[in-house]
């Protein structure tokens, strides 16, 4: 699949979002790996303790690493946004928005990641397959 | 009745596709919803699938309603994307599964396998009979009823520059020469593999119009230095010949012959072309041109606007280099070529050889029309040139060489019988060092690492191993030459002539 070049200006802009999203995702993954009280609470509520916690933590770390690469940050954003979609479903259906009395901090972080990853995907949109045919 | 069935068949296939896309387009969001419910009521793990299908829904929505560039995608959605995906692997599928052994172009699998076998040193026979079409356009070699014994054959030897009594004349020991392919068109590993192979096999190699032959010189083989129309390596700022730089290059002991390129079979009437994808920092330095844009050479030498000026230019290069000097061109307008020969005769100045490039010749990058529709094919051009030279009485003043798909001994012998003294091959040697005819020479993505500067791709091209392939190729060809010469009833390659050829109505 031919990948189009992304302009340098756009790339610089994209890096800001990549770093923000990677830091938040990385921190979230870390919390789950060490098993903070909140993460235990979340995954117990979702009945995914402990396997789900580890799986999600792995996906989040992978997404963070990909976001910091030069070649596949857009795929990292897709992965990160995917986890966030799962998070939205969790908050809507099971967790509510004030998790463990954190005053909405978790949901706020989630919103920042969602916004950043959508921005990254948009900035790199030319790198996704669009039925572009090799012309020669 | 029969074509009715066919009609309905076609119709049903089309309707099925349409139905399929409708089912898929509504099925994807429904699936997402379905797994959403499963996730809510049974296990949160189901939401992994929910999220995947939400993604597919969004993607499909973009295909159907947002993007405007691809009609198929906006009519059928994600189902059409499958079509593009399958289409994109079409060339590979055809090459691996569906094309017959004699079908692929420019070189069929039969022809390529022959070179691969030679380059791996495997001598083998084929069974049952020729797979080629025999028709009235076929050229064949005529054998003799009384073959020569192989012991009585004489070795090949051709002295370039003997007509001028040159001190630095060069004696070819092998009729096959590696044709011009520049560093730029080829990567450095490929150049070094070819050059090392040339050294091992004792054959001559043309540098191509890539400027200073840095990588060729590393391997210490005998070289023809090519002066392209842009004169990379020997150019002044204004694109004219720099005498000092030419003298400098000619003084390298490895540089045995100089070649002035006027035109090339794959793109006659057009200068060289190196796409920007392939221009590295080093290449831009070796050629003295900026990065980031295609390198387009002019279509002619600024010095050579008339036959007289052209001949004088050849003389100038001969005088400066003190080496044998040849010219390379693809035959176009015959009267122009004839005038050129007559001018040479009148001024008594001859190049030491003329190399005729057939229109079927290869290239790293050229416009399609120029490859397909311009210039004379080699088996048409070569007899014409040979006849003109004989008619003007100057055939003994120079050597004649030729190129154009000369990858196997059969075609080479036909050319030698038509009057060529030696043969140039470019793609034959590319096949020998592992080219799989992926047709990506203009994109820097050559999967075999030959026509690319991508370090990762080049890493797969082992110089020593491929150099041995070149040597094997030459040795296997040599064995075949001996068989063939003997079968044609001749004592050496020099004795081949047009009585050995058959073509209905011509020979
Ligand atoms: C990859 C590639 C690069 C080439 N580069 C040059 C070049 O720099 N100068 C030139 O005169 N011809 C160049 N040619 C053309 C060959 O020297 C030769 O004229 C032609 O390929 C002969 O046909 P063959 O490949 O069938 O032997 C190139 C050909 C190929 C395949």
XYZ file of C-alpha atoms and ligand atoms in Angstrom:
674
model
C 0.000 0.000 0.000
C 1.603 3.321 -0.968
C 1.962 5.684 1.945
C 1.924 9.375 1.245
C 4.490 11.683 2.758
C 3.188 13.866 5.566
C 4.402 17.466 5.586
C 7.027 18.450 8.142
C 4.891 21.235 9.640
C 2.045 18.806 10.220
C 4.471 16.286 11.681
C 5.704 18.738 14.322
C 2.117 19.540 15.273
C 1.309 15.848 15.456
C 4.257 15.158 17.762
C 2.694 17.382 20.462
C -0.395 15.167 20.515
C 1.662 11.992 20.248
C 3.677 12.876 23.345
C 0.604 13.891 25.388
C -1.291 10.722 24.463
C 1.737 8.486 24.984
C 2.416 9.912 28.468
C -1.165 9.477 29.649
C -1.481 5.989 28.172
C 1.887 5.029 29.639
C 0.864 6.242 33.103
C -2.461 4.456 32.884
C -0.700 1.234 31.894
C 1.747 1.608 34.778
C -1.074 2.056 37.309
C -2.661 -1.149 36.078
C 0.568 -3.132 36.079
C 1.488 -2.205 39.646
C -2.198 -2.642 40.529
C -3.205 0.561 42.306
C -6.314 0.524 44.411
C -8.356 2.357 41.757
C -7.388 -0.043 38.994
C -8.287 -3.017 41.187
C -11.631 -1.370 41.852
C -12.263 -0.696 38.148
C -11.474 -4.181 36.934
C -13.297 -5.855 39.782
C -16.390 -3.872 38.852
C -15.954 -4.965 35.211
C -15.371 -8.557 36.348
C -12.099 -8.650 34.445
C -9.703 -8.954 37.366
C -6.833 -9.717 36.876
C -6.525 -10.932 33.244
C -8.401 -7.979 31.732
C -6.296 -5.526 33.710
C -3.074 -7.021 32.344
C -4.392 -7.259 28.792
C -5.525 -3.642 28.756
C -2.253 -2.528 30.347
C -0.313 -4.317 27.599
C -2.384 -2.763 24.842
C -1.942 0.665 26.386
C 1.837 0.295 26.630
C 2.023 -0.964 23.071
C -0.021 2.015 21.879
C 2.242 4.390 23.826
C 5.364 2.893 22.226
C 3.859 3.063 18.751
C 2.839 6.674 19.337
C 6.467 7.525 19.997
C 7.733 5.854 16.806
C 8.326 7.740 13.590
C 6.935 5.109 11.282
C 3.622 4.023 12.844
C 2.330 6.734 15.213
C -0.990 6.694 13.352
C -1.442 3.001 14.077
C -0.607 3.708 17.722
C -3.336 6.332 17.741
C -5.834 3.845 16.317
C -4.942 1.358 19.031
C -5.062 3.985 21.783
C -8.415 5.280 20.597
C -9.705 1.702 20.535
C -8.862 1.248 24.217
C -10.534 4.577 24.943
C -13.699 3.431 23.178
C -13.751 0.452 25.496
C -13.255 2.869 28.387
C -16.201 4.987 27.269
C -18.383 1.889 27.180
C -17.180 0.948 30.651
C -17.885 4.360 32.112
C -21.314 4.584 30.535
C -22.444 1.074 31.358
C -20.749 0.129 34.620
C -18.440 2.644 36.217
C -20.113 6.015 36.080
C -18.077 9.208 35.786
C -16.863 9.730 39.313
C -14.754 6.623 39.723
C -13.818 5.793 43.291
C -14.453 9.445 44.238
C -11.614 10.806 42.045
C -13.662 13.828 41.080
C -13.783 12.888 37.376
C -10.005 12.858 36.940
C -9.979 9.530 35.104
C -12.678 10.636 32.689
C -10.824 13.879 32.038
C -7.628 12.035 31.157
C -9.638 9.785 28.894
C -11.084 12.801 27.083
C -7.608 14.250 26.504
C -6.379 10.969 24.990
C -9.459 10.667 22.797
C -8.994 14.189 21.500
C -5.245 13.694 20.875
C -5.574 10.369 19.099
C -8.348 11.656 16.858
C -6.129 14.636 16.020
C -3.195 12.328 15.209
C -5.346 10.115 13.015
C -6.654 13.174 11.214
C -3.186 14.664 10.669
C -1.888 11.364 9.321
C -5.031 10.526 7.369
C -3.167 10.286 4.063
C -1.289 7.269 5.416
C -4.391 5.138 5.713
C -5.434 2.957 2.790
C -8.078 4.713 0.744
C -8.279 2.476 -2.269
C -5.326 4.410 -3.603
C -3.973 2.537 -6.572
C -0.385 2.484 -7.584
C -0.485 4.537 -10.729
C 2.474 3.061 -12.521
C -29.228 -20.199 -25.443
C -25.613 -20.462 -24.449
C -24.922 -16.771 -24.383
C -28.159 -16.214 -22.503
C -26.845 -18.331 -19.719
C -23.704 -16.289 -19.812
C -25.723 -13.087 -19.606
C -27.668 -14.190 -16.571
C -24.506 -15.467 -15.047
C -22.878 -12.060 -15.417
C -25.996 -10.367 -14.128
C -26.189 -12.532 -11.093
C -22.550 -11.925 -10.255
C -23.105 -8.172 -10.400
C -26.293 -8.271 -8.320
C -24.621 -10.514 -5.800
C -21.858 -8.011 -5.327
C -24.346 -5.231 -4.831
C -26.343 -7.285 -2.372
C -23.211 -8.323 -0.598
C -22.162 -4.718 -0.120
C -25.626 -3.838 1.236
C -25.532 -6.734 3.674
C -22.019 -5.830 4.778
C -22.767 -2.119 5.102
C -25.727 -2.643 7.408
C -24.256 -5.765 8.998
C -21.201 -4.052 10.412
C -22.985 -1.549 12.720
C -25.527 -4.229 13.679
C -22.707 -6.548 14.698
C -21.189 -3.790 16.800
C -24.542 -3.296 18.514
C -25.015 -7.035 19.034
C -21.656 -7.472 20.727
C -22.348 -4.314 22.725
C -25.356 -6.073 24.245
C -23.392 -9.272 24.849
C -20.703 -7.215 26.552
C -23.246 -5.510 28.747
C -25.139 -8.595 29.822
C -22.511 -11.366 29.912
C -18.887 -10.381 29.946
C -17.065 -7.133 29.399
C -14.578 -9.062 27.223
C -17.113 -9.015 24.355
C -16.421 -5.305 24.038
C -13.100 -6.079 22.344
C -15.235 -7.157 19.388
C -17.657 -4.265 19.878
C -14.808 -1.760 19.553
C -13.448 -3.472 16.439
C -16.810 -3.247 14.742
C -17.303 0.367 15.814
C -14.040 1.076 14.015
C -15.209 -0.753 10.901
C -18.467 1.191 11.036
C -16.644 4.513 11.156
C -14.268 3.478 8.363
C -17.132 2.300 6.212
C -18.995 5.544 6.880
C -15.976 7.510 5.693
C -15.741 5.377 2.550
C -19.448 5.750 1.786
C -20.169 9.338 2.696
C -17.010 11.385 3.351
C -14.375 10.614 0.725
C -15.137 11.648 -2.840
C -12.105 10.405 -4.779
C -13.089 6.804 -5.335
C -16.455 6.078 -6.885
C -16.331 2.381 -6.039
C -15.717 3.073 -2.377
C -18.576 5.537 -2.104
C -20.949 3.162 -3.888
C -20.043 -0.098 -2.206
C -18.048 0.779 0.889
C -15.606 -1.584 2.486
C -16.396 -4.399 0.058
C -14.822 -2.338 -2.724
C -11.694 -1.910 -0.639
C -11.245 -5.661 -0.924
C -11.212 -5.245 -4.662
C -8.359 -2.750 -4.427
C -6.486 -5.018 -2.089
C -6.819 -8.015 -4.353
C -5.981 -5.920 -7.396
C -2.836 -4.642 -5.719
C -1.468 -8.168 -5.377
C -2.540 -9.021 -8.933
C 0.939 -8.786 -10.480
C 2.332 -11.196 -7.891
C -0.600 -13.591 -8.279
C -0.217 -13.563 -12.026
C 3.512 -14.069 -11.830
C 3.355 -16.862 -9.270
C 0.189 -18.680 -10.252
C -1.486 -17.752 -13.462
C 0.986 -16.632 -16.126
C 2.268 -19.444 -18.266
C 5.991 -20.053 -18.495
C 6.310 -18.382 -21.882
C 3.984 -15.486 -21.256
C 5.607 -12.890 -19.024
C 7.187 -9.773 -20.456
C 9.857 -8.613 -21.093
C 11.453 -11.944 -20.185
C 9.355 -15.057 -19.827
C 9.967 -17.498 -17.021
C 11.557 -19.907 -19.493
C 14.070 -17.271 -20.558
C 14.764 -16.126 -17.021
C 15.159 -19.633 -15.679
C 17.766 -20.234 -18.324
C 19.840 -17.329 -16.983
C 19.225 -18.301 -13.349
C 20.426 -21.815 -14.063
C 23.515 -20.566 -15.823
C 24.322 -18.138 -13.041
C 24.036 -20.881 -10.456
C 26.262 -23.088 -12.553
C 23.567 -25.712 -13.039
C 23.801 -27.287 -16.451
C 20.526 -28.865 -17.305
C 18.469 -30.023 -20.204
C 14.766 -29.520 -20.905
C 12.296 -32.111 -22.057
C 9.726 -32.863 -24.732
C 10.260 -29.928 -27.073
C 10.332 -26.175 -27.465
C 7.611 -24.179 -25.728
C 7.919 -21.300 -28.151
C 5.500 -20.432 -30.899
C 7.006 -21.255 -34.264
C 5.778 -18.789 -36.853
C 6.956 -17.021 -39.992
C 8.518 -14.158 -38.026
C 10.834 -16.461 -36.222
C 14.569 -16.049 -36.786
C 16.501 -19.270 -36.511
C 20.137 -20.268 -36.712
C 21.132 -22.657 -39.504
C 23.355 -25.489 -38.422
C 25.780 -27.377 -40.590
C 25.564 -30.983 -41.644
C 29.259 -31.255 -40.871
C 29.864 -29.845 -37.408
C 33.357 -28.868 -36.352
C 35.117 -30.838 -33.724
C 35.301 -28.855 -30.514
C 39.075 -29.244 -30.311
C 39.615 -27.313 -33.501
C 37.836 -24.167 -32.321
C 39.692 -20.880 -31.963
C 39.406 -18.531 -28.999
C 37.666 -15.189 -29.263
C 39.717 -12.040 -29.371
C 38.725 -8.587 -30.569
C 40.999 -5.582 -30.536
C 39.170 -2.288 -30.087
C 41.203 0.574 -31.452
C 43.456 -1.465 -33.767
C 42.141 0.393 -36.835
C 43.722 3.624 -35.586
C 46.873 1.800 -34.537
C 46.302 2.948 -30.996
C 48.938 2.301 -28.405
C 46.240 1.867 -25.759
C 44.002 -0.364 -27.828
C 41.972 -2.836 -25.801
C 41.628 -6.512 -26.573
C 38.326 -8.118 -25.655
C 38.681 -11.719 -24.575
C 34.988 -12.340 -24.305
C 32.239 -11.235 -26.693
C 29.826 -10.270 -23.913
C 30.128 -6.920 -22.146
C 28.117 -5.652 -19.185
C 26.054 -2.825 -20.646
C 25.754 0.680 -19.254
C 23.918 0.870 -15.958
C 24.772 3.840 -13.821
C 25.432 4.029 -10.119
C 22.146 5.725 -9.375
C 20.022 3.393 -11.442
C 21.716 0.540 -9.554
C 22.670 0.540 -5.898
C 26.261 0.264 -4.731
C 26.090 -3.422 -3.841
C 24.775 -4.316 -7.277
C 27.487 -2.254 -8.963
C 30.182 -3.892 -6.868
C 28.770 -7.380 -7.442
C 28.749 -6.824 -11.197
C 32.201 -5.258 -11.177
C 33.689 -8.020 -9.031
C 32.006 -10.597 -11.253
C 33.421 -8.896 -14.329
C 36.860 -9.044 -12.768
C 36.512 -12.741 -11.951
C 35.126 -13.612 -15.369
C 37.581 -11.361 -17.185
C 34.964 -9.359 -19.018
C 34.544 -5.665 -19.697
C 31.986 -3.521 -17.872
C 30.372 -0.244 -18.856
C 29.995 2.315 -16.062
C 26.835 3.980 -17.363
C 26.242 7.689 -17.139
C 26.522 7.915 -13.372
C 29.517 10.196 -13.063
C 32.767 9.271 -11.348
C 32.886 5.433 -11.181
C 33.742 5.247 -7.485
C 32.249 1.805 -6.786
C 33.396 0.300 -10.074
C 36.983 1.248 -9.341
C 36.866 -0.505 -5.957
C 36.641 -3.860 -7.698
C 39.398 -3.198 -10.215
C 37.716 -4.621 -13.319
C 38.221 -3.337 -16.862
C 35.872 -0.455 -17.535
C 34.214 1.435 -20.336
C 33.572 4.931 -19.052
C 30.338 6.263 -20.483
C 29.816 9.936 -21.271
C 26.078 10.553 -21.142
C 24.365 13.583 -22.619
C 24.579 15.330 -19.250
C 28.272 14.322 -19.050
C 28.116 13.437 -15.369
C 31.639 13.168 -14.049
C 33.230 15.081 -16.925
C 31.045 18.161 -17.156
C 31.619 21.889 -17.020
C 29.054 24.077 -15.284
C 27.315 24.719 -18.620
C 27.027 21.029 -19.486
C 29.869 20.929 -22.008
C 32.821 18.548 -21.843
C 35.483 19.263 -19.248
C 38.773 18.275 -20.839
C 40.709 18.105 -17.608
C 38.162 15.871 -15.914
C 38.038 13.546 -18.923
C 41.815 13.304 -19.032
C 41.802 12.534 -15.327
C 39.273 9.713 -15.665
C 41.002 8.315 -18.757
C 44.223 8.135 -16.773
C 42.849 5.501 -14.393
C 44.459 2.231 -15.420
C 41.113 0.404 -15.105
C 39.407 2.671 -17.619
C 40.151 1.002 -20.939
C 37.563 2.449 -23.276
C 35.401 5.591 -23.477
C 31.861 5.518 -24.790
C 29.844 8.516 -25.908
C 26.157 7.856 -25.511
C 23.903 9.515 -28.055
C 20.740 7.575 -27.435
C 19.417 4.457 -25.807
C 16.929 1.932 -27.155
C 14.449 2.205 -24.312
C 14.147 5.980 -24.650
C 15.636 7.159 -27.952
C 15.471 10.900 -28.385
C 15.323 11.430 -24.650
C 18.028 11.906 -22.087
C 18.662 9.771 -19.047
C 16.178 9.928 -16.194
C 16.807 9.251 -12.532
C 13.659 9.592 -10.401
C 13.987 11.714 -7.254
C 13.143 8.747 -5.023
C 16.537 7.327 -5.914
C 18.710 10.386 -5.466
C 20.820 10.105 -2.346
C 23.243 12.693 -1.055
C 26.163 10.757 -2.489
C 24.611 10.506 -5.944
C 23.831 14.197 -6.025
C 27.487 14.834 -5.175
C 28.936 12.320 -7.653
C 26.809 13.832 -10.401
C 26.933 17.423 -9.227
C 23.172 18.019 -9.193
C 20.635 19.055 -6.500
C 18.568 16.587 -4.453
C 14.779 16.426 -4.306
C 14.054 16.624 -8.029
C 14.285 14.139 -10.895
C 17.596 14.225 -12.750
C 16.672 14.682 -16.400
C 19.600 14.629 -18.807
C 19.342 16.672 -22.007
C 18.324 14.695 -25.066
C 21.507 15.545 -26.988
C 25.084 16.669 -26.475
C 25.283 20.468 -26.761
C 28.450 20.041 -28.855
C 26.803 17.727 -31.364
C 24.286 19.603 -33.448
C 25.467 18.616 -36.935
C 27.182 15.505 -38.363
C 30.452 17.448 -38.700
C 30.325 18.706 -35.132
C 29.486 15.211 -33.929
C 32.452 13.654 -35.681
C 34.733 16.410 -34.415
C 33.477 15.782 -30.914
C 34.347 12.102 -31.218
C 37.816 13.127 -32.390
C 38.180 15.495 -29.459
C 37.339 12.761 -26.959
C 39.758 10.404 -28.719
C 42.529 12.988 -28.564
C 42.026 13.872 -24.937
C 41.548 10.362 -23.607
C 44.075 8.608 -25.846
C 41.853 5.549 -25.469
C 39.551 3.679 -27.814
C 36.316 5.682 -28.103
C 32.996 4.228 -29.141
C 29.528 5.633 -29.617
C 26.194 4.230 -28.556
C 22.934 4.963 -30.289
C 19.557 3.553 -31.185
C 18.819 3.664 -34.893
C 16.112 6.138 -35.857
C 16.176 8.114 -39.118
C 18.373 6.094 -41.436
C 19.418 8.934 -43.717
C 20.836 10.787 -40.714
C 22.895 7.785 -39.750
C 24.064 7.403 -43.322
C 25.110 11.063 -43.408
C 26.994 10.563 -40.176
C 28.902 7.632 -41.674
C 29.610 9.593 -44.854
C 30.864 12.507 -42.781
C 33.180 10.185 -40.889
C 34.450 8.920 -44.209
C 34.930 12.411 -45.608
C 36.818 13.619 -42.527
C 38.563 10.263 -42.129
C 37.651 10.170 -38.468
C 35.985 7.069 -37.087
C 34.921 6.033 -33.641
C 36.544 2.779 -32.606
C 33.182 1.131 -32.328
C 29.516 1.800 -32.840
C 27.107 0.152 -30.478
C 23.549 -0.164 -31.737
C 20.942 -0.305 -29.005
C 17.694 -2.054 -29.930
C 14.354 -0.507 -29.046
C 13.630 -3.549 -26.882
C 16.489 -2.562 -24.572
C 16.058 -2.035 -20.869
C 16.123 1.059 -18.723
C 15.872 2.105 -15.105
C 13.173 4.677 -15.856
C 11.598 5.994 -19.056
C 8.211 7.117 -20.338
C 6.096 4.222 -21.558
C 5.633 5.477 -25.120
C 9.361 5.851 -25.595
C 9.914 2.265 -24.467
C 7.086 0.885 -26.560
C 6.942 2.857 -29.764
C 10.208 4.629 -30.578
C 13.332 3.383 -32.289
C 14.186 0.298 -34.323
C 14.358 -3.154 -32.765
C 17.818 -4.654 -32.858
C 17.254 -7.360 -35.462
C 15.886 -4.740 -37.838
C 18.508 -2.119 -37.093
C 21.615 -4.284 -37.047
C 21.423 -5.619 -40.643
C 20.670 -2.098 -41.894
C 23.704 -0.651 -40.136
C 25.922 -3.517 -41.255
C 24.796 -3.010 -44.857
C 25.320 0.748 -44.746
C 28.821 0.301 -43.376
C 29.668 -2.260 -46.034
C 28.164 -0.144 -48.805
C 30.193 2.865 -47.729
C 33.245 0.635 -47.631
C 34.061 1.483 -44.007
C 33.124 -1.715 -42.214
C 36.796 -2.453 -41.547
C 37.361 0.942 -39.937
C 35.432 0.198 -36.776
C 33.844 -2.498 -34.646
C 30.129 -3.042 -34.380
C 28.367 -3.934 -31.155
C 24.764 -4.306 -30.224
C 22.328 -4.708 -27.353
C 18.704 -5.595 -26.763
C 17.555 -8.601 -24.718
C 20.756 -10.475 -25.514
C 20.468 -12.664 -22.454
C 20.963 -16.099 -23.950
C 23.371 -17.521 -26.465
C 20.749 -18.032 -29.178
C 19.922 -14.363 -29.520
C 23.577 -13.440 -29.129
C 24.555 -15.740 -31.994
C 21.873 -14.245 -34.208
C 23.281 -10.776 -33.582
C 26.838 -11.986 -34.184
C 25.671 -13.575 -37.434
C 24.097 -10.291 -38.498
C 27.442 -8.568 -38.258
C 27.994 -7.622 -34.632
C 31.532 -8.114 -33.326
C 30.572 -8.104 -29.658
C 27.434 -8.013 -27.538
C 26.257 -5.746 -24.774
C 23.792 -7.028 -22.196
C 22.365 -5.148 -19.243
C 19.409 -7.132 -18.002
C 21.062 -10.490 -18.601
C 23.507 -9.614 -15.850
C 20.776 -8.224 -13.629
C 18.991 -11.569 -13.875
C 22.272 -13.299 -13.142
C 22.658 -11.379 -9.878
C 19.124 -12.240 -8.804
C 16.681 -9.828 -10.509
C 13.183 -11.318 -10.364
C 11.650 -8.866 -12.840
C 9.546 -7.086 -10.228
C 9.529 -4.031 -12.544
C 10.234 -1.510 -9.783
C 13.592 -0.127 -10.975
C 12.192 3.418 -10.946
C 10.918 3.338 -7.371
C 13.823 2.604 -5.058
C 11.890 -0.429 -3.810
C 13.614 -3.225 -5.761
C 12.896 -6.336 -3.665
C 16.209 -7.944 -4.628
C 18.251 -4.900 -3.608
C 19.622 -4.280 -7.101
C 18.039 -1.022 -8.276
C 17.620 0.571 -4.866
C 19.630 2.622 -2.392
C 17.613 1.414 0.578
C 20.196 -0.078 2.922
C 17.789 -2.628 4.283
C 16.946 -3.954 0.816
C 20.559 -3.866 -0.319
C 21.656 -5.893 2.681
C 20.214 -8.986 1.007
C 22.542 -8.625 -1.955
C 25.747 -10.395 -1.028
C 28.482 -9.004 -3.253
C 30.742 -12.038 -3.233
C 27.935 -14.524 -3.856
C 26.467 -12.496 -6.715
C 29.888 -11.902 -8.229
C 30.237 -15.669 -8.441
C 26.891 -15.797 -10.206
C 28.209 -13.425 -12.854
C 31.260 -15.618 -13.291
C 29.112 -18.774 -13.530
C 26.851 -17.096 -16.055
C 29.808 -16.285 -18.288
C 31.339 -19.740 -17.910
C 28.051 -21.475 -18.705
C 27.597 -19.244 -21.730
C 31.118 -20.117 -22.849
C 30.329 -23.805 -22.732
C 27.214 -23.191 -24.775
C 29.121 -21.015 -27.269
C 31.490 -23.884 -27.948
C 28.628 -26.286 -28.614
C 26.914 -23.775 -30.843
C 29.928 -22.735 -32.909
C 30.709 -26.361 -33.550
C 27.120 -27.114 -34.518
C 27.077 -24.206 -36.950
C 30.176 -25.657 -38.576
C 32.435 -22.709 -37.808
C 35.826 -22.440 -36.173
C 35.264 -19.236 -34.183
C 32.707 -16.553 -33.401
C 34.377 -14.309 -35.989
C 33.327 -16.652 -38.778
C 29.616 -16.326 -38.088
C 27.781 -14.539 -40.857
C 24.338 -14.193 -42.332
C 24.444 -17.587 -44.043
C 23.845 -18.939 -40.527
C 20.534 -17.145 -40.307
C 17.074 -18.098 -41.406
C 14.178 -15.692 -41.682
C 11.445 -16.276 -44.239
C 11.999 -13.928 -47.168
C 15.020 -12.164 -45.674
C 17.838 -14.616 -45.080
C 18.637 -0.495 -14.730
C 19.186 -0.031 -16.046
C 19.965 1.128 -16.097
C 20.489 1.603 -17.285
N 21.273 2.717 -17.289
C 21.832 3.131 -18.475
C 22.716 4.228 -18.516
O 23.055 4.838 -17.507
N 23.220 4.615 -19.712
C 22.913 3.947 -20.866
O 23.405 4.328 -21.907
N 22.095 2.899 -20.842
C 21.549 2.462 -19.684
N 20.719 1.367 -19.673
C 20.438 0.695 -20.929
C 21.407 -0.452 -21.166
O 22.731 -0.038 -21.111
C 21.211 -1.058 -22.525
O 21.212 -0.081 -23.488
C 19.944 -1.821 -22.626
O 19.494 -2.189 -21.383
C 20.184 -3.034 -23.424
O 19.170 -3.895 -23.313
P 19.214 -5.227 -22.423
O 18.884 -4.833 -21.034
O 18.123 -5.967 -23.072
O 20.543 -5.831 -22.561
C 20.199 0.895 -18.480
C 19.424 -0.262 -18.428
C 18.920 -0.744 -17.242
C 18.110 -2.007 -17.248
